[in-house]
Amino acid sequence: MQSIGVCYGMVGNDLPSRSEVVQMYVSMGINRMRIYNPDREALDALILDAGGFDTVSYLAASASNAASWVHDNISPYYPAVNIKYIAVGNEVVGGTTESILPAMRNVNSALAAAGIGGIKVSTAVKSDVIANSYPPSAGVFAYPYMNGVAQYLASTGAPLLANVYPYFAYAGNPREISLNYATFQPGTTVRDDGNGLTYTNLFDAMVDCIYAALEKAGAGNVKVVVSE
């Protein structure tokens, strides 16, 4: 059985304290949390982002930068905080994408040097990294850098983190995607002759499209973790 978690965003007004949020998770039986930066009051979490575009470039620039980042943001909390994944970038776009793989390598090396190599290093991507999304078996990465990322994940045993939003796919193409199919309602099935599967909802089709792209990139053993 797969575990389920909830993303914890901190951008807004009149938000409850970090401790109140964590206690709410505990009271609801939610044992997985994703935060979007190493917030020192909210590190009772399992999925940690390495920050935005500037942080990715910083981590990619040198091994010493990555070592300093791990020293400041990971080592003081692990293993008291059960950090499972570090996402090097969330939906990174533009020229910064070329920094993702070097940053991942540097963070992995820094974790190993600190004696905490059990944490998996990945990156979080959105659906537009996939081209040919229909049928799902036709999925392929739209950008060359993703092939290198996928193959590196295969070598380290880390999953690819994917932000999967069926609503956006439906909103962009409501003529060809039914609302029922996008919202897990009955009434629509899609047959994919490429893999012999029949889909009853868009979410499963989108996730399988990512798996198809990973396989084409030579990384068929990489798992997908839905990070949003």
C-alpha atoms as an extended CHARMM CRD file, in Angstrom:
* protein
*
       228  EXT
         1         1  MET       CA              0.0000000000        0.0000000000        0.0000000000  PROA      1               0.0000000000
         2         2  GLN       CA              1.3380000000        3.4260000000       -0.9470000000  PROA      2               0.0000000000
         3         3  SER       CA              1.6040000000        6.2180000000        1.6060000000  PROA      3               0.0000000000
         4         4  ILE       CA             -0.2390000000        9.5200000000        1.2060000000  PROA      4               0.0000000000
         5         5  GLY       CA              0.9500000000       12.9520000000        2.2920000000  PROA      5               0.0000000000
         6         6  VAL       CA             -0.1170000000       16.5820000000        2.0360000000  PROA      6               0.0000000000
         7         7  CYS       CA              1.8550000000       19.5660000000        0.7410000000  PROA      7               0.0000000000
         8         8  TYR       CA              2.3370000000       22.3760000000        3.2580000000  PROA      8               0.0000000000
         9         9  GLY       CA              2.5290000000       25.7850000000        1.5900000000  PROA      9               0.0000000000
        10        10  MET       CA              3.3950000000       28.8240000000        3.7010000000  PROA      10              0.0000000000
        11        11  VAL       CA              2.5290000000       31.7160000000        1.3790000000  PROA      11              0.0000000000
        12        12  GLY       CA             -0.5150000000       33.5480000000        2.7150000000  PROA      12              0.0000000000
        13        13  ASN       CA             -1.9300000000       35.7560000000        5.4340000000  PROA      13              0.0000000000
        14        14  ASP       CA             -3.1430000000       34.8300000000        8.9420000000  PROA      14              0.0000000000
        15        15  LEU       CA             -1.7230000000       31.3210000000        8.7620000000  PROA      15              0.0000000000
        16        16  PRO       CA             -1.6020000000       29.0770000000       11.8370000000  PROA      16              0.0000000000
        17        17  SER       CA              1.7590000000       28.5250000000       13.4810000000  PROA      17              0.0000000000
        18        18  ARG       CA              4.0640000000       25.8090000000       12.1800000000  PROA      18              0.0000000000
        19        19  SER       CA              3.5380000000       23.7530000000       15.3340000000  PROA      19              0.0000000000
        20        20  GLU       CA             -0.2480000000       23.9790000000       14.9850000000  PROA      20              0.0000000000
        21        21  VAL       CA             -0.0280000000       22.7560000000       11.4130000000  PROA      21              0.0000000000
        22        22  VAL       CA              2.1750000000       19.8220000000       12.3750000000  PROA      22              0.0000000000
        23        23  GLN       CA             -0.1830000000       18.8820000000       15.2020000000  PROA      23              0.0000000000
        24        24  MET       CA             -3.1230000000       19.0320000000       12.7880000000  PROA      24              0.0000000000
        25        25  TYR       CA             -1.3190000000       16.5700000000       10.5070000000  PROA      25              0.0000000000
        26        26  VAL       CA             -0.7440000000       14.2630000000       13.4570000000  PROA      26              0.0000000000
        27        27  SER       CA             -4.3550000000       14.5150000000       14.6190000000  PROA      27              0.0000000000
        28        28  MET       CA             -5.6160000000       13.6460000000       11.1380000000  PROA      28              0.0000000000
        29        29  GLY       CA             -3.2620000000       10.6730000000       10.7990000000  PROA      29              0.0000000000
        30        30  ILE       CA             -1.2770000000       12.3210000000        7.9890000000  PROA      30              0.0000000000
        31        31  ASN       CA              2.2900000000       11.0750000000        8.2960000000  PROA      31              0.0000000000
        32        32  ARG       CA              3.8530000000       12.5860000000        5.1730000000  PROA      32              0.0000000000
        33        33  MET       CA              4.4610000000       16.3130000000        4.6310000000  PROA      33              0.0000000000
        34        34  ARG       CA              6.1450000000       18.2070000000        1.8230000000  PROA      34              0.0000000000
        35        35  ILE       CA              7.5930000000       21.6730000000        2.4830000000  PROA      35              0.0000000000
        36        36  TYR       CA              9.0120000000       24.0100000000       -0.1330000000  PROA      36              0.0000000000
        37        37  ASN       CA             12.1170000000       25.2700000000        1.6440000000  PROA      37              0.0000000000
        38        38  PRO       CA             14.0990000000       24.2140000000        4.7240000000  PROA      38              0.0000000000
        39        39  ASP       CA             11.8910000000       26.1730000000        7.1140000000  PROA      39              0.0000000000
        40        40  ARG       CA             13.3890000000       25.6650000000       10.5430000000  PROA      40              0.0000000000
        41        41  GLU       CA             10.0470000000       25.6660000000       12.3300000000  PROA      41              0.0000000000
        42        42  ALA       CA              8.4590000000       23.1190000000       10.0190000000  PROA      42              0.0000000000
        43        43  LEU       CA             11.1110000000       20.4610000000        9.5910000000  PROA      43              0.0000000000
        44        44  ASP       CA              8.8500000000       17.7270000000       10.9550000000  PROA      44              0.0000000000
        45        45  ALA       CA              8.4850000000       16.7070000000        7.3360000000  PROA      45              0.0000000000
        46        46  LEU       CA              9.4780000000       13.9820000000        4.9280000000  PROA      46              0.0000000000
        47        47  ILE       CA              9.7750000000       15.7150000000        1.5720000000  PROA      47              0.0000000000
        48        48  LEU       CA             12.0780000000       18.7290000000        1.5770000000  PROA      48              0.0000000000
        49        49  ASP       CA             12.6890000000       21.0960000000       -1.3430000000  PROA      49              0.0000000000
        50        50  ALA       CA             16.1240000000       22.5340000000       -1.8880000000  PROA      50              0.0000000000
        51        51  GLY       CA             14.5140000000       25.8590000000       -2.7070000000  PROA      51              0.0000000000
        52        52  GLY       CA             14.0040000000       27.8870000000       -5.8520000000  PROA      52              0.0000000000
        53        53  PHE       CA             15.9590000000       28.5850000000       -8.9990000000  PROA      53              0.0000000000
        54        54  ASP       CA             18.7090000000       30.5520000000       -7.2380000000  PROA      54              0.0000000000
        55        55  THR       CA             19.3050000000       27.7010000000       -4.8000000000  PROA      55              0.0000000000
        56        56  VAL       CA             19.5500000000       25.1530000000       -7.6130000000  PROA      56              0.0000000000
        57        57  SER       CA             22.1980000000       27.2600000000       -9.3610000000  PROA      57              0.0000000000
        58        58  TYR       CA             24.0360000000       27.7100000000       -6.0550000000  PROA      58              0.0000000000
        59        59  LEU       CA             24.0780000000       23.9620000000       -5.4110000000  PROA      59              0.0000000000
        60        60  ALA       CA             25.2410000000       23.2280000000       -8.9370000000  PROA      60              0.0000000000
        61        61  ALA       CA             28.0890000000       25.7300000000       -8.7760000000  PROA      61              0.0000000000
        62        62  SER       CA             30.3380000000       23.7300000000       -6.4540000000  PROA      62              0.0000000000
        63        63  ALA       CA             30.5930000000       20.7300000000       -4.1780000000  PROA      63              0.0000000000
        64        64  SER       CA             31.4540000000       23.0580000000       -1.2780000000  PROA      64              0.0000000000
        65        65  ASN       CA             28.2040000000       24.9760000000       -1.7620000000  PROA      65              0.0000000000
        66        66  ALA       CA             26.2370000000       21.7470000000       -1.5430000000  PROA      66              0.0000000000
        67        67  ALA       CA             28.2150000000       20.6510000000        1.5200000000  PROA      67              0.0000000000
        68        68  SER       CA             27.4210000000       23.9460000000        3.2550000000  PROA      68              0.0000000000
        69        69  TRP       CA             23.7330000000       23.6370000000        2.3880000000  PROA      69              0.0000000000
        70        70  VAL       CA             23.5580000000       20.0970000000        3.7760000000  PROA      70              0.0000000000
        71        71  HSD       CA             25.4710000000       21.1490000000        6.8880000000  PROA      71              0.0000000000
        72        72  ASP       CA             23.0690000000       24.0180000000        7.5770000000  PROA      72              0.0000000000
        73        73  ASN       CA             19.7420000000       22.5270000000        6.5300000000  PROA      73              0.0000000000
        74        74  ILE       CA             19.8900000000       18.7330000000        6.8220000000  PROA      74              0.0000000000
        75        75  SER       CA             22.5160000000       17.5700000000        9.2960000000  PROA      75              0.0000000000
        76        76  PRO       CA             21.0520000000       19.4210000000       12.3260000000  PROA      76              0.0000000000
        77        77  TYR       CA             17.6740000000       17.7350000000       11.8910000000  PROA      77              0.0000000000
        78        78  TYR       CA             18.3270000000       14.2430000000       10.5400000000  PROA      78              0.0000000000
        79        79  PRO       CA             17.4780000000       11.5890000000       11.7160000000  PROA      79              0.0000000000
        80        80  ALA       CA             15.2430000000       13.2290000000       14.3650000000  PROA      80              0.0000000000
        81        81  VAL       CA             13.2670000000       14.5180000000       11.3830000000  PROA      81              0.0000000000
        82        82  ASN       CA             12.6620000000       11.6190000000        9.0200000000  PROA      82              0.0000000000
        83        83  ILE       CA             13.5820000000       13.3490000000        5.7690000000  PROA      83              0.0000000000
        84        84  LYS       CA             12.8250000000       10.9880000000        2.9060000000  PROA      84              0.0000000000
        85        85  TYR       CA             13.4100000000       13.0640000000       -0.2470000000  PROA      85              0.0000000000
        86        86  ILE       CA             15.1650000000       16.2800000000       -1.1770000000  PROA      86              0.0000000000
        87        87  ALA       CA             13.7330000000       17.8930000000       -4.3060000000  PROA      87              0.0000000000
        88        88  VAL       CA             16.4030000000       19.8580000000       -6.1090000000  PROA      88              0.0000000000
        89        89  GLY       CA             14.0820000000       22.4240000000       -7.6410000000  PROA      89              0.0000000000
        90        90  ASN       CA             10.3270000000       22.4680000000       -8.0440000000  PROA      90              0.0000000000
        91        91  GLU       CA              9.0790000000       22.8210000000      -11.6450000000  PROA      91              0.0000000000
        92        92  VAL       CA             12.3260000000       24.4670000000      -12.7390000000  PROA      92              0.0000000000
        93        93  VAL       CA             12.1210000000       26.1570000000      -16.1440000000  PROA      93              0.0000000000
        94        94  GLY       CA             14.4260000000       27.9650000000      -18.5500000000  PROA      94              0.0000000000
        95        95  GLY       CA             18.1970000000       27.9170000000      -18.4690000000  PROA      95              0.0000000000
        96        96  THR       CA             18.2610000000       26.8170000000      -14.8330000000  PROA      96              0.0000000000
        97        97  THR       CA             17.1770000000       23.3370000000      -15.9190000000  PROA      97              0.0000000000
        98        98  GLU       CA             20.7590000000       22.6310000000      -16.9600000000  PROA      98              0.0000000000
        99        99  SER       CA             21.7910000000       23.1060000000      -13.3280000000  PROA      99              0.0000000000
       100       100  ILE       CA             19.4340000000       20.4360000000      -11.9650000000  PROA      100             0.0000000000
       101       101  LEU       CA             21.6020000000       17.3900000000      -12.6330000000  PROA      101             0.0000000000
       102       102  PRO       CA             24.8900000000       18.9280000000      -11.3900000000  PROA      102             0.0000000000
       103       103  ALA       CA             23.0610000000       20.1600000000       -8.2860000000  PROA      103             0.0000000000
       104       104  MET       CA             21.6000000000       16.7000000000       -7.6450000000  PROA      104             0.0000000000
       105       105  ARG       CA             25.0480000000       15.1330000000       -7.9550000000  PROA      105             0.0000000000
       106       106  ASN       CA             26.5780000000       17.6770000000       -5.5720000000  PROA      106             0.0000000000
       107       107  VAL       CA             23.8250000000       17.2330000000       -2.9710000000  PROA      107             0.0000000000
       108       108  ASN       CA             24.1020000000       13.4390000000       -3.1800000000  PROA      108             0.0000000000
       109       109  SER       CA             27.8520000000       13.6440000000       -2.6550000000  PROA      109             0.0000000000
       110       110  ALA       CA             27.4160000000       16.0640000000        0.2530000000  PROA      110             0.0000000000
       111       111  LEU       CA             24.9050000000       13.7700000000        1.9360000000  PROA      111             0.0000000000
       112       112  ALA       CA             27.2240000000       10.7820000000        1.5410000000  PROA      112             0.0000000000
       113       113  ALA       CA             30.1450000000       12.7540000000        2.9540000000  PROA      113             0.0000000000
       114       114  ALA       CA             27.9940000000       13.7260000000        5.9420000000  PROA      114             0.0000000000
       115       115  GLY       CA             27.0910000000       10.0910000000        6.5390000000  PROA      115             0.0000000000
       116       116  ILE       CA             23.4240000000       10.5170000000        5.6570000000  PROA      116             0.0000000000
       117       117  GLY       CA             23.2970000000        9.0140000000        2.1900000000  PROA      117             0.0000000000
       118       118  GLY       CA             19.9740000000        7.2790000000        2.8860000000  PROA      118             0.0000000000
       119       119  ILE       CA             18.0360000000       10.3910000000        1.8490000000  PROA      119             0.0000000000
       120       120  LYS       CA             17.0260000000       10.2390000000       -1.8120000000  PROA      120             0.0000000000
       121       121  VAL       CA             17.7570000000       13.2680000000       -4.0040000000  PROA      121             0.0000000000
       122       122  SER       CA             15.4150000000       14.0290000000       -6.8910000000  PROA      122             0.0000000000
       123       123  THR       CA             13.6570000000       16.9420000000       -8.5940000000  PROA      123             0.0000000000
       124       124  ALA       CA              9.9590000000       17.8050000000       -8.9280000000  PROA      124             0.0000000000
       125       125  VAL       CA              8.6100000000       18.2620000000      -12.4500000000  PROA      125             0.0000000000
       126       126  LYS       CA              5.3050000000       19.3540000000      -13.9400000000  PROA      126             0.0000000000
       127       127  SER       CA              3.4300000000       17.7700000000      -16.8090000000  PROA      127             0.0000000000
       128       128  ASP       CA              4.9430000000       19.9170000000      -19.5380000000  PROA      128             0.0000000000
       129       129  VAL       CA              8.2040000000       17.9430000000      -19.3250000000  PROA      129             0.0000000000
       130       130  ILE       CA              6.2670000000       15.2700000000      -21.2380000000  PROA      130             0.0000000000
       131       131  ALA       CA              5.5610000000       15.3790000000      -24.9620000000  PROA      131             0.0000000000
       132       132  ASN       CA              3.1320000000       13.1180000000      -26.8550000000  PROA      132             0.0000000000
       133       133  SER       CA              0.9770000000       12.6340000000      -23.7850000000  PROA      133             0.0000000000
       134       134  TYR       CA             -1.7610000000       10.7310000000      -25.6280000000  PROA      134             0.0000000000
       135       135  PRO       CA             -1.9990000000        7.8340000000      -25.5220000000  PROA      135             0.0000000000
       136       136  PRO       CA             -0.0300000000        7.3480000000      -22.2950000000  PROA      136             0.0000000000
       137       137  SER       CA              2.3160000000        4.7970000000      -23.8520000000  PROA      137             0.0000000000
       138       138  ALA       CA              3.5090000000        7.4680000000      -26.3290000000  PROA      138             0.0000000000
       139       139  GLY       CA              4.8730000000        9.6910000000      -23.5710000000  PROA      139             0.0000000000
       140       140  VAL       CA              8.4180000000       10.9420000000      -24.0430000000  PROA      140             0.0000000000
       141       141  PHE       CA             10.4380000000       13.6620000000      -22.3410000000  PROA      141             0.0000000000
       142       142  ALA       CA             10.1180000000       16.9770000000      -24.1300000000  PROA      142             0.0000000000
       143       143  TYR       CA             13.5130000000       18.2970000000      -23.0110000000  PROA      143             0.0000000000
       144       144  PRO       CA             16.9210000000       16.6140000000      -23.4150000000  PROA      144             0.0000000000
       145       145  TYR       CA             18.0490000000       17.4420000000      -19.8680000000  PROA      145             0.0000000000
       146       146  MET       CA             15.3630000000       15.1200000000      -18.4960000000  PROA      146             0.0000000000
       147       147  ASN       CA             17.0010000000       12.0700000000      -20.0520000000  PROA      147             0.0000000000
       148       148  GLY       CA             20.1320000000       12.7100000000      -18.0040000000  PROA      148             0.0000000000
       149       149  VAL       CA             18.0890000000       13.3220000000      -14.8610000000  PROA      149             0.0000000000
       150       150  ALA       CA             16.1360000000       10.0920000000      -15.4060000000  PROA      150             0.0000000000
       151       151  GLN       CA             19.2630000000        8.0200000000      -15.9410000000  PROA      151             0.0000000000
       152       152  TYR       CA             20.8730000000        9.5100000000      -12.8460000000  PROA      152             0.0000000000
       153       153  LEU       CA             17.8080000000        8.6530000000      -10.7630000000  PROA      153             0.0000000000
       154       154  ALA       CA             18.0240000000        5.1100000000      -12.1010000000  PROA      154             0.0000000000
       155       155  SER       CA             21.6380000000        4.9010000000      -10.9210000000  PROA      155             0.0000000000
       156       156  THR       CA             20.8610000000        6.1490000000       -7.3970000000  PROA      156             0.0000000000
       157       157  GLY       CA             17.5640000000        4.3450000000       -6.8430000000  PROA      157             0.0000000000
       158       158  ALA       CA             15.6740000000        7.6050000000       -6.2870000000  PROA      158             0.0000000000
       159       159  PRO       CA             12.1810000000        8.2620000000       -7.6660000000  PROA      159             0.0000000000
       160       160  LEU       CA             11.1170000000       11.0760000000       -9.9540000000  PROA      160             0.0000000000
       161       161  LEU       CA              8.8490000000       13.5400000000       -8.1380000000  PROA      161             0.0000000000
       162       162  ALA       CA              5.9100000000       14.6070000000      -10.3190000000  PROA      162             0.0000000000
       163       163  ASN       CA              3.3080000000       17.3250000000       -9.8140000000  PROA      163             0.0000000000
       164       164  VAL       CA              0.2010000000       15.8620000000      -11.4610000000  PROA      164             0.0000000000
       165       165  TYR       CA             -2.8220000000       18.1200000000      -12.0370000000  PROA      165             0.0000000000
       166       166  PRO       CA             -5.6020000000       16.5840000000      -14.1420000000  PROA      166             0.0000000000
       167       167  TYR       CA             -7.5700000000       19.8390000000      -13.8480000000  PROA      167             0.0000000000
       168       168  PHE       CA             -5.0110000000       21.7860000000      -15.8480000000  PROA      168             0.0000000000
       169       169  ALA       CA             -5.0020000000       19.1470000000      -18.5760000000  PROA      169             0.0000000000
       170       170  TYR       CA             -8.7990000000       19.2580000000      -18.7160000000  PROA      170             0.0000000000
       171       171  ALA       CA             -8.9470000000       23.0660000000      -18.6540000000  PROA      171             0.0000000000
       172       172  GLY       CA             -6.5120000000       23.2130000000      -21.5600000000  PROA      172             0.0000000000
       173       173  ASN       CA             -8.4850000000       20.7920000000      -23.7030000000  PROA      173             0.0000000000
       174       174  PRO       CA            -12.1100000000       20.5160000000      -22.5190000000  PROA      174             0.0000000000
       175       175  ARG       CA            -13.3350000000       19.4990000000      -25.9750000000  PROA      175             0.0000000000
       176       176  GLU       CA            -11.4030000000       16.2350000000      -25.9940000000  PROA      176             0.0000000000
       177       177  ILE       CA            -11.1470000000       15.5130000000      -22.2480000000  PROA      177             0.0000000000
       178       178  SER       CA            -14.4070000000       14.9080000000      -20.4420000000  PROA      178             0.0000000000
       179       179  LEU       CA            -14.9400000000       16.3890000000      -16.9830000000  PROA      179             0.0000000000
       180       180  ASN       CA            -15.9080000000       12.9690000000      -15.6160000000  PROA      180             0.0000000000
       181       181  TYR       CA            -12.6570000000       11.4700000000      -16.8700000000  PROA      181             0.0000000000
       182       182  ALA       CA            -10.6610000000       14.2920000000      -15.2300000000  PROA      182             0.0000000000
       183       183  THR       CA            -12.4600000000       14.0180000000      -11.8810000000  PROA      183             0.0000000000
       184       184  PHE       CA            -12.5230000000       10.2400000000      -11.2870000000  PROA      184             0.0000000000
       185       185  GLN       CA            -16.1940000000        9.9540000000      -12.2170000000  PROA      185             0.0000000000
       186       186  PRO       CA            -17.6100000000        6.9580000000      -14.1370000000  PROA      186             0.0000000000
       187       187  GLY       CA            -18.6060000000        7.0940000000      -17.7710000000  PROA      187             0.0000000000
       188       188  THR       CA            -15.3550000000        7.4310000000      -19.7160000000  PROA      188             0.0000000000
       189       189  THR       CA            -12.7690000000        4.8020000000      -20.5990000000  PROA      189             0.0000000000
       190       190  VAL       CA             -9.7160000000        5.2340000000      -22.7850000000  PROA      190             0.0000000000
       191       191  ARG       CA             -7.9880000000        2.2600000000      -24.3860000000  PROA      191             0.0000000000
       192       192  ASP       CA             -4.2590000000        2.4640000000      -25.0510000000  PROA      192             0.0000000000
       193       193  ASP       CA             -3.3170000000       -0.1340000000      -27.6550000000  PROA      193             0.0000000000
       194       194  GLY       CA              0.3510000000        0.6650000000      -27.0680000000  PROA      194             0.0000000000
       195       195  ASN       CA              0.3950000000       -0.8980000000      -23.6100000000  PROA      195             0.0000000000
       196       196  GLY       CA             -2.8600000000       -2.8690000000      -23.6580000000  PROA      196             0.0000000000
       197       197  LEU       CA             -4.3320000000       -0.9290000000      -20.7320000000  PROA      197             0.0000000000
       198       198  THR       CA             -7.7120000000        0.7300000000      -20.3180000000  PROA      198             0.0000000000
       199       199  TYR       CA             -7.8900000000        3.9520000000      -18.2960000000  PROA      199             0.0000000000
       200       200  THR       CA            -10.9320000000        5.1500000000      -16.3720000000  PROA      200             0.0000000000
       201       201  ASN       CA             -9.4360000000        8.4290000000      -15.1560000000  PROA      201             0.0000000000
       202       202  LEU       CA             -7.0080000000       11.0680000000      -16.3580000000  PROA      202             0.0000000000
       203       203  PHE       CA             -4.7800000000       10.9390000000      -13.2750000000  PROA      203             0.0000000000
       204       204  ASP       CA             -3.7020000000        7.3440000000      -13.9120000000  PROA      204             0.0000000000
       205       205  ALA       CA             -3.1410000000        8.1280000000      -17.5880000000  PROA      205             0.0000000000
       206       206  MET       CA             -0.9190000000       11.1180000000      -16.7430000000  PROA      206             0.0000000000
       207       207  VAL       CA              1.1810000000        9.1020000000      -14.3020000000  PROA      207             0.0000000000
       208       208  ASP       CA              1.5930000000        6.2530000000      -16.7850000000  PROA      208             0.0000000000
       209       209  CYS       CA              2.6890000000        8.7790000000      -19.3960000000  PROA      209             0.0000000000
       210       210  ILE       CA              5.5930000000        9.7020000000      -17.1100000000  PROA      210             0.0000000000
       211       211  TYR       CA              6.4930000000        6.0420000000      -16.7110000000  PROA      211             0.0000000000
       212       212  ALA       CA              6.4960000000        5.6730000000      -20.5160000000  PROA      212             0.0000000000
       213       213  ALA       CA              8.8710000000        8.6280000000      -20.8260000000  PROA      213             0.0000000000
       214       214  LEU       CA             11.1790000000        7.1750000000      -18.1740000000  PROA      214             0.0000000000
       215       215  GLU       CA             11.2980000000        3.8730000000      -20.0230000000  PROA      215             0.0000000000
       216       216  LYS       CA             12.1690000000        5.6050000000      -23.3010000000  PROA      216             0.0000000000
       217       217  ALA       CA             14.9430000000        7.4870000000      -21.4920000000  PROA      217             0.0000000000
       218       218  GLY       CA             16.5150000000        4.2010000000      -20.4110000000  PROA      218             0.0000000000
       219       219  ALA       CA             15.2500000000        4.5490000000      -16.8390000000  PROA      219             0.0000000000
       220       220  GLY       CA             12.3960000000        2.0810000000      -16.7270000000  PROA      220             0.0000000000
       221       221  ASN       CA             13.2370000000        1.0800000000      -13.1480000000  PROA      221             0.0000000000
       222       222  VAL       CA             12.6360000000        4.5950000000      -11.7620000000  PROA      222             0.0000000000
       223       223  LYS       CA              9.4840000000        4.9680000000       -9.6710000000  PROA      223             0.0000000000
       224       224  VAL       CA              7.2080000000        8.0150000000       -9.7330000000  PROA      224             0.0000000000
       225       225  VAL       CA              6.2270000000        9.7660000000       -6.4860000000  PROA      225             0.0000000000
       226       226  VAL       CA              3.3550000000       12.2210000000       -6.8810000000  PROA      226             0.0000000000
       227       227  SER       CA              4.6720000000       15.2680000000       -5.0380000000  PROA      227             0.0000000000
       228       228  GLU       CA              1.6300000000       17.4690000000       -5.7530000000  PROA      228             0.0000000000
